[in-house]
CSV table of C-alpha atoms and ligand atoms in Angstrom, one decimal:
chain,number,residue,atom,x,y,z
A,1,UNK,CA,35.5,-17.7,-8.6
A,2,UNK,CA,32.0,-18.6,-9.5
A,3,UNK,CA,29.9,-15.4,-11.2
A,4,UNK,CA,26.9,-14.7,-9.3
A,5,UNK,CA,23.9,-13.2,-11.6
A,6,UNK,CA,21.5,-11.3,-9.6
A,7,UNK,CA,18.6,-9.6,-10.9
A,8,UNK,CA,17.3,-6.4,-9.8
A,9,UNK,CA,13.8,-4.9,-9.7
A,10,UNK,CA,13.0,-1.3,-9.0
A,11,UNK,CA,9.1,-0.7,-8.4
A,12,UNK,CA,7.3,2.2,-7.4
A,13,UNK,CA,4.6,1.6,-4.8
A,14,UNK,CA,1.6,4.0,-4.3
A,15,UNK,CA,0.1,4.3,-0.6
A,16,UNK,CA,-3.4,5.7,-0.9
A,17,UNK,CA,-6.1,6.2,1.3
A,18,UNK,CA,-8.1,9.1,3.1
A,19,UNK,CA,-6.4,10.8,6.1
A,20,UNK,CA,-5.5,9.5,9.1
A,21,UNK,CA,-5.9,5.9,8.1
A,22,UNK,CA,-2.0,5.2,9.1
A,23,UNK,CA,-0.3,5.3,5.3
A,24,UNK,CA,2.8,6.9,6.8
A,25,UNK,CA,2.9,4.7,9.8
A,26,UNK,CA,2.6,1.8,7.5
A,27,UNK,CA,5.5,3.1,5.6
A,28,UNK,CA,7.3,4.1,8.6
A,29,UNK,CA,6.9,0.4,10.2
A,30,UNK,CA,7.8,-1.2,7.1
A,31,UNK,CA,11.0,0.5,5.8
A,32,UNK,CA,12.4,2.2,9.7
A,33,UNK,CA,10.7,-0.5,12.0
A,34,UNK,CA,9.2,2.0,14.3
A,35,UNK,CA,5.7,3.7,14.8
A,36,UNK,CA,5.0,7.0,16.3
A,37,UNK,CA,1.4,7.8,18.1
A,38,UNK,CA,2.0,11.5,17.9
A,39,UNK,CA,0.1,12.6,14.7
A,40,UNK,CA,2.0,14.4,12.2
A,41,UNK,CA,0.5,15.0,8.8
A,42,UNK,CA,2.7,14.4,6.6
A,43,UNK,CA,3.5,17.5,4.1
A,44,UNK,CA,5.1,17.6,0.6
A,45,UNK,CA,6.0,14.4,-1.5
A,46,UNK,CA,7.6,11.7,0.6
A,47,UNK,CA,9.4,8.4,-0.7
A,48,UNK,CA,11.2,5.9,1.0
A,49,UNK,CA,13.3,2.9,0.2
A,50,UNK,CA,12.8,-0.5,1.1
A,51,UNK,CA,15.5,-3.7,0.1
A,52,UNK,CA,13.9,-7.1,-0.1
A,53,UNK,CA,16.3,-10.2,-0.9
A,54,UNK,CA,13.1,-11.9,-2.6
A,55,UNK,CA,15.1,-15.0,-3.7
A,56,UNK,CA,18.8,-16.1,-4.3
A,57,UNK,CA,18.6,-14.4,-7.4
A,58,UNK,CA,16.5,-11.5,-7.1
A,59,UNK,CA,16.9,-8.5,-5.2
A,60,UNK,CA,13.4,-6.3,-5.4
A,61,UNK,CA,13.6,-2.5,-4.4
A,62,UNK,CA,10.5,-0.9,-3.2
A,63,UNK,CA,10.2,2.8,-3.7
A,64,UNK,CA,7.4,3.8,-1.4
A,65,UNK,CA,5.3,6.9,-2.2
A,66,UNK,CA,3.4,8.8,0.8
A,67,UNK,CA,0.4,10.8,-0.6
A,68,UNK,CA,2.0,13.2,1.7
A,69,UNK,CA,-1.3,15.6,2.8
A,70,UNK,CA,-2.9,15.9,-0.7
A,71,UNK,CA,-5.1,12.9,0.4
A,72,UNK,CA,-7.5,16.0,1.9
A,73,UNK,CA,-8.2,16.4,-2.1
A,74,UNK,CA,-9.8,12.6,-2.3
A,75,UNK,CA,-7.8,12.8,-5.9
A,76,UNK,CA,-4.1,12.8,-7.1
A,77,UNK,CA,-2.9,13.9,-10.0
A,78,UNK,CA,-1.6,11.7,-13.0
A,79,UNK,CA,2.1,13.1,-12.6
A,80,UNK,CA,1.8,11.4,-8.8
A,81,UNK,CA,0.6,7.9,-10.4
A,82,UNK,CA,3.1,7.6,-13.2
A,83,UNK,CA,5.0,4.8,-13.6
A,84,UNK,CA,3.8,3.0,-10.3
A,85,UNK,CA,3.7,-0.6,-10.6
A,86,UNK,CA,1.5,-1.5,-7.6
A,87,UNK,CA,-0.6,0.1,-4.8
A,88,UNK,CA,-1.7,-0.1,-1.2
A,89,UNK,CA,-5.1,1.1,-0.7
A,90,UNK,CA,-5.6,2.0,3.1
A,91,UNK,CA,-8.5,2.2,5.3
A,92,UNK,CA,-8.5,2.7,9.2
A,93,UNK,CA,-10.9,-0.3,10.6
A,94,UNK,CA,-12.4,2.4,13.1
A,95,UNK,CA,-13.8,4.6,10.9
A,96,UNK,CA,-16.6,3.6,8.6
A,97,UNK,CA,-16.0,6.3,6.3
A,98,UNK,CA,-12.5,5.5,5.1
A,99,UNK,CA,-13.8,2.3,3.7
A,100,UNK,CA,-16.3,3.7,1.6
A,101,UNK,CA,-13.8,5.8,0.2
A,102,UNK,CA,-12.2,2.8,-0.7
A,103,UNK,CA,-13.6,2.2,-4.2
A,104,UNK,CA,-13.1,6.0,-4.6
A,105,UNK,CA,-9.3,5.9,-4.4
A,106,UNK,CA,-9.5,2.5,-6.7
A,107,UNK,CA,-11.3,4.2,-9.1
A,108,UNK,CA,-8.9,7.1,-9.0
A,109,UNK,CA,-6.1,5.1,-9.5
A,110,UNK,CA,-7.6,2.7,-12.3
A,111,UNK,CA,-8.5,6.3,-14.2
A,112,UNK,CA,-5.4,7.5,-14.2
A,113,UNK,CA,-2.7,4.6,-14.2
A,114,UNK,CA,-2.8,1.3,-16.4
A,115,UNK,CA,0.4,-1.0,-16.8
A,116,UNK,CA,2.3,-0.8,-20.3
A,117,UNK,CA,0.6,-4.3,-21.1
A,118,UNK,CA,-2.8,-2.2,-20.7
A,119,UNK,CA,-3.6,-3.8,-17.3
A,120,UNK,CA,-4.3,-2.4,-14.1
A,121,UNK,CA,-2.1,-1.9,-11.7
A,122,UNK,CA,-2.0,-4.8,-9.2
A,123,UNK,CA,-3.7,-3.3,-5.9
A,124,UNK,CA,-3.5,-4.8,-2.5
A,125,UNK,CA,-6.3,-3.7,0.6
A,126,UNK,CA,-5.3,-3.0,3.8
A,127,UNK,CA,-7.8,-2.7,6.8
A,128,UNK,CA,-5.5,-0.9,9.3
A,129,UNK,CA,-5.7,-0.3,13.2
A,130,UNK,CA,-6.6,-4.0,13.3
A,131,UNK,CA,-5.1,-3.8,16.9
A,132,UNK,CA,-7.5,-1.3,17.6
A,133,UNK,CA,-10.5,-4.0,18.4
A,134,UNK,CA,-13.3,-2.3,16.6
A,135,UNK,CA,-14.1,-3.8,13.6
A,136,UNK,CA,-16.2,-2.0,10.5
A,137,UNK,CA,-16.2,-5.2,8.4
A,138,UNK,CA,-17.3,-7.1,10.8
A,139,UNK,CA,-20.1,-4.7,11.8
A,140,UNK,CA,-21.2,-4.1,8.5
A,141,UNK,CA,-21.0,-8.2,7.7
A,142,UNK,CA,-18.8,-7.2,4.6
A,143,UNK,CA,-17.4,-10.2,2.8
A,144,UNK,CA,-14.1,-8.7,2.3
A,145,UNK,CA,-12.9,-11.6,-0.4
A,146,UNK,CA,-16.1,-10.7,-2.4
A,147,UNK,CA,-15.5,-6.9,-2.2
A,148,UNK,CA,-11.7,-7.4,-3.6
A,149,UNK,CA,-12.9,-9.4,-6.4
A,150,UNK,CA,-15.9,-6.8,-7.2
A,151,UNK,CA,-13.2,-3.9,-6.7
A,152,UNK,CA,-10.4,-5.6,-9.0
A,153,UNK,CA,-7.8,-5.9,-5.5
A,154,UNK,CA,-5.5,-9.0,-5.7
A,155,UNK,CA,-5.8,-9.3,-2.2
A,156,UNK,CA,-6.3,-7.6,1.3
A,157,UNK,CA,-5.0,-7.8,4.9
A,158,UNK,CA,-5.8,-6.7,8.0
A,159,UNK,CA,-2.6,-4.7,9.7
A,160,UNK,CA,-1.4,-2.8,12.2
A,161,UNK,CA,1.6,-0.8,11.7
A,162,UNK,CA,1.3,-0.1,15.5
A,163,UNK,CA,1.9,-4.0,16.2
A,164,UNK,CA,3.6,-4.8,13.1
A,165,UNK,CA,1.0,-6.9,11.8
A,166,UNK,CA,0.4,-8.3,8.4
A,167,UNK,CA,2.8,-5.4,6.7
A,168,UNK,CA,5.5,-7.7,5.4
A,169,UNK,CA,3.1,-10.2,4.7
A,170,UNK,CA,1.0,-7.4,2.5
A,171,UNK,CA,4.2,-6.3,0.6
A,172,UNK,CA,4.9,-9.7,-0.4
A,173,UNK,CA,1.5,-10.4,-1.8
A,174,UNK,CA,2.0,-7.2,-3.8
A,175,UNK,CA,5.2,-8.1,-5.2
A,176,UNK,CA,4.1,-11.2,-6.1
A,177,UNK,CA,1.5,-9.9,-8.1
A,178,UNK,CA,3.7,-7.5,-9.8
A,179,UNK,CA,6.5,-9.7,-10.4
A,180,UNK,CA,4.1,-12.8,-12.0
A,181,UNK,CA,2.2,-9.8,-14.0
A,182,UNK,CA,6.3,-8.9,-15.7
B,207,LIG,P1,-1.7,9.0,7.4
B,207,LIG,O1,-2.4,10.7,7.2
B,207,LIG,O2,-2.8,8.2,6.6
B,207,LIG,O3,-0.5,9.2,7.0
B,207,LIG,O4,-1.8,8.5,8.8
B,207,LIG,P2,-0.6,8.4,10.0
B,207,LIG,O5,0.1,7.5,9.8
B,207,LIG,O6,-0.1,9.7,9.9
B,207,LIG,O7,-1.6,7.9,11.0
B,207,LIG,C1,-2.6,8.9,11.6
B,207,LIG,C2,-2.6,8.5,13.1
B,207,LIG,O8,-3.4,7.2,12.9
B,207,LIG,C3,-1.5,8.7,14.0
B,207,LIG,O9,-1.9,8.9,14.9
B,207,LIG,C4,-1.2,7.2,14.3
B,207,LIG,O10,-0.3,7.1,15.1
B,207,LIG,C5,-2.4,6.3,14.2
B,207,LIG,N1,-1.9,4.8,13.6
B,207,LIG,C6,-1.9,4.7,12.4
B,207,LIG,N2,-1.1,3.2,12.4
B,207,LIG,C7,-1.7,2.8,13.6
B,207,LIG,C8,-2.1,1.5,13.7
B,207,LIG,O11,-1.8,0.4,13.4
B,207,LIG,N3,-2.8,1.4,15.1
B,207,LIG,C9,-3.3,2.6,15.7
B,207,LIG,N4,-3.6,1.8,16.8
B,207,LIG,N5,-2.7,3.4,15.5
B,207,LIG,C10,-2.2,3.7,14.1
B,208,LIG,MG1,0.7,10.6,5.9
């Protein structure tokens, strides 16, 4: 019988951003394939596991950390960020203030966490609730590619946890960057 040598990676990924932008919904959609329109604030630390068959030789296990109600403080403890390999920073396209908070979240992350090689953790920006038809990005004429470059995001996606848009794609983008930087 042929011996099968599979590589396994376990990555801790953070999902951060202001209250109500859809962090918990994105994780639920990605991991459990469901969505609930009823608002329910997360309490306590919460994480979910997603297993990806990355390629024929590689299995990737993603441990997705939900910020769990602490976003009201606008920053997190070092302990929460510790040993994370990547991050999603989420805002709500219908609420401009949540986009303005994105740079604060990015600064908080980078000030408290660097990779073992001294580089910042790869971060992907998620413009969530794109199903709503209200787009603060377009209205403000903000050039997202430029914004990502200036603020050190490896990419950005318009997502919808409700309609299941671009969540898999965003995750693949982040994982690709993590694997490449290892
Ligand atoms: P969190 O505080 O960032 O974890 O946000 P939640 O996941 O709890 O979502 C806040 C509210 O936004 C809930 O009522 C969700 O149903 C709703 N929501 C989340 N994602 C989407 C989305 O992609 N589209 C729409 N229309 N609503 C969403
Ligand atoms: Mg939540």
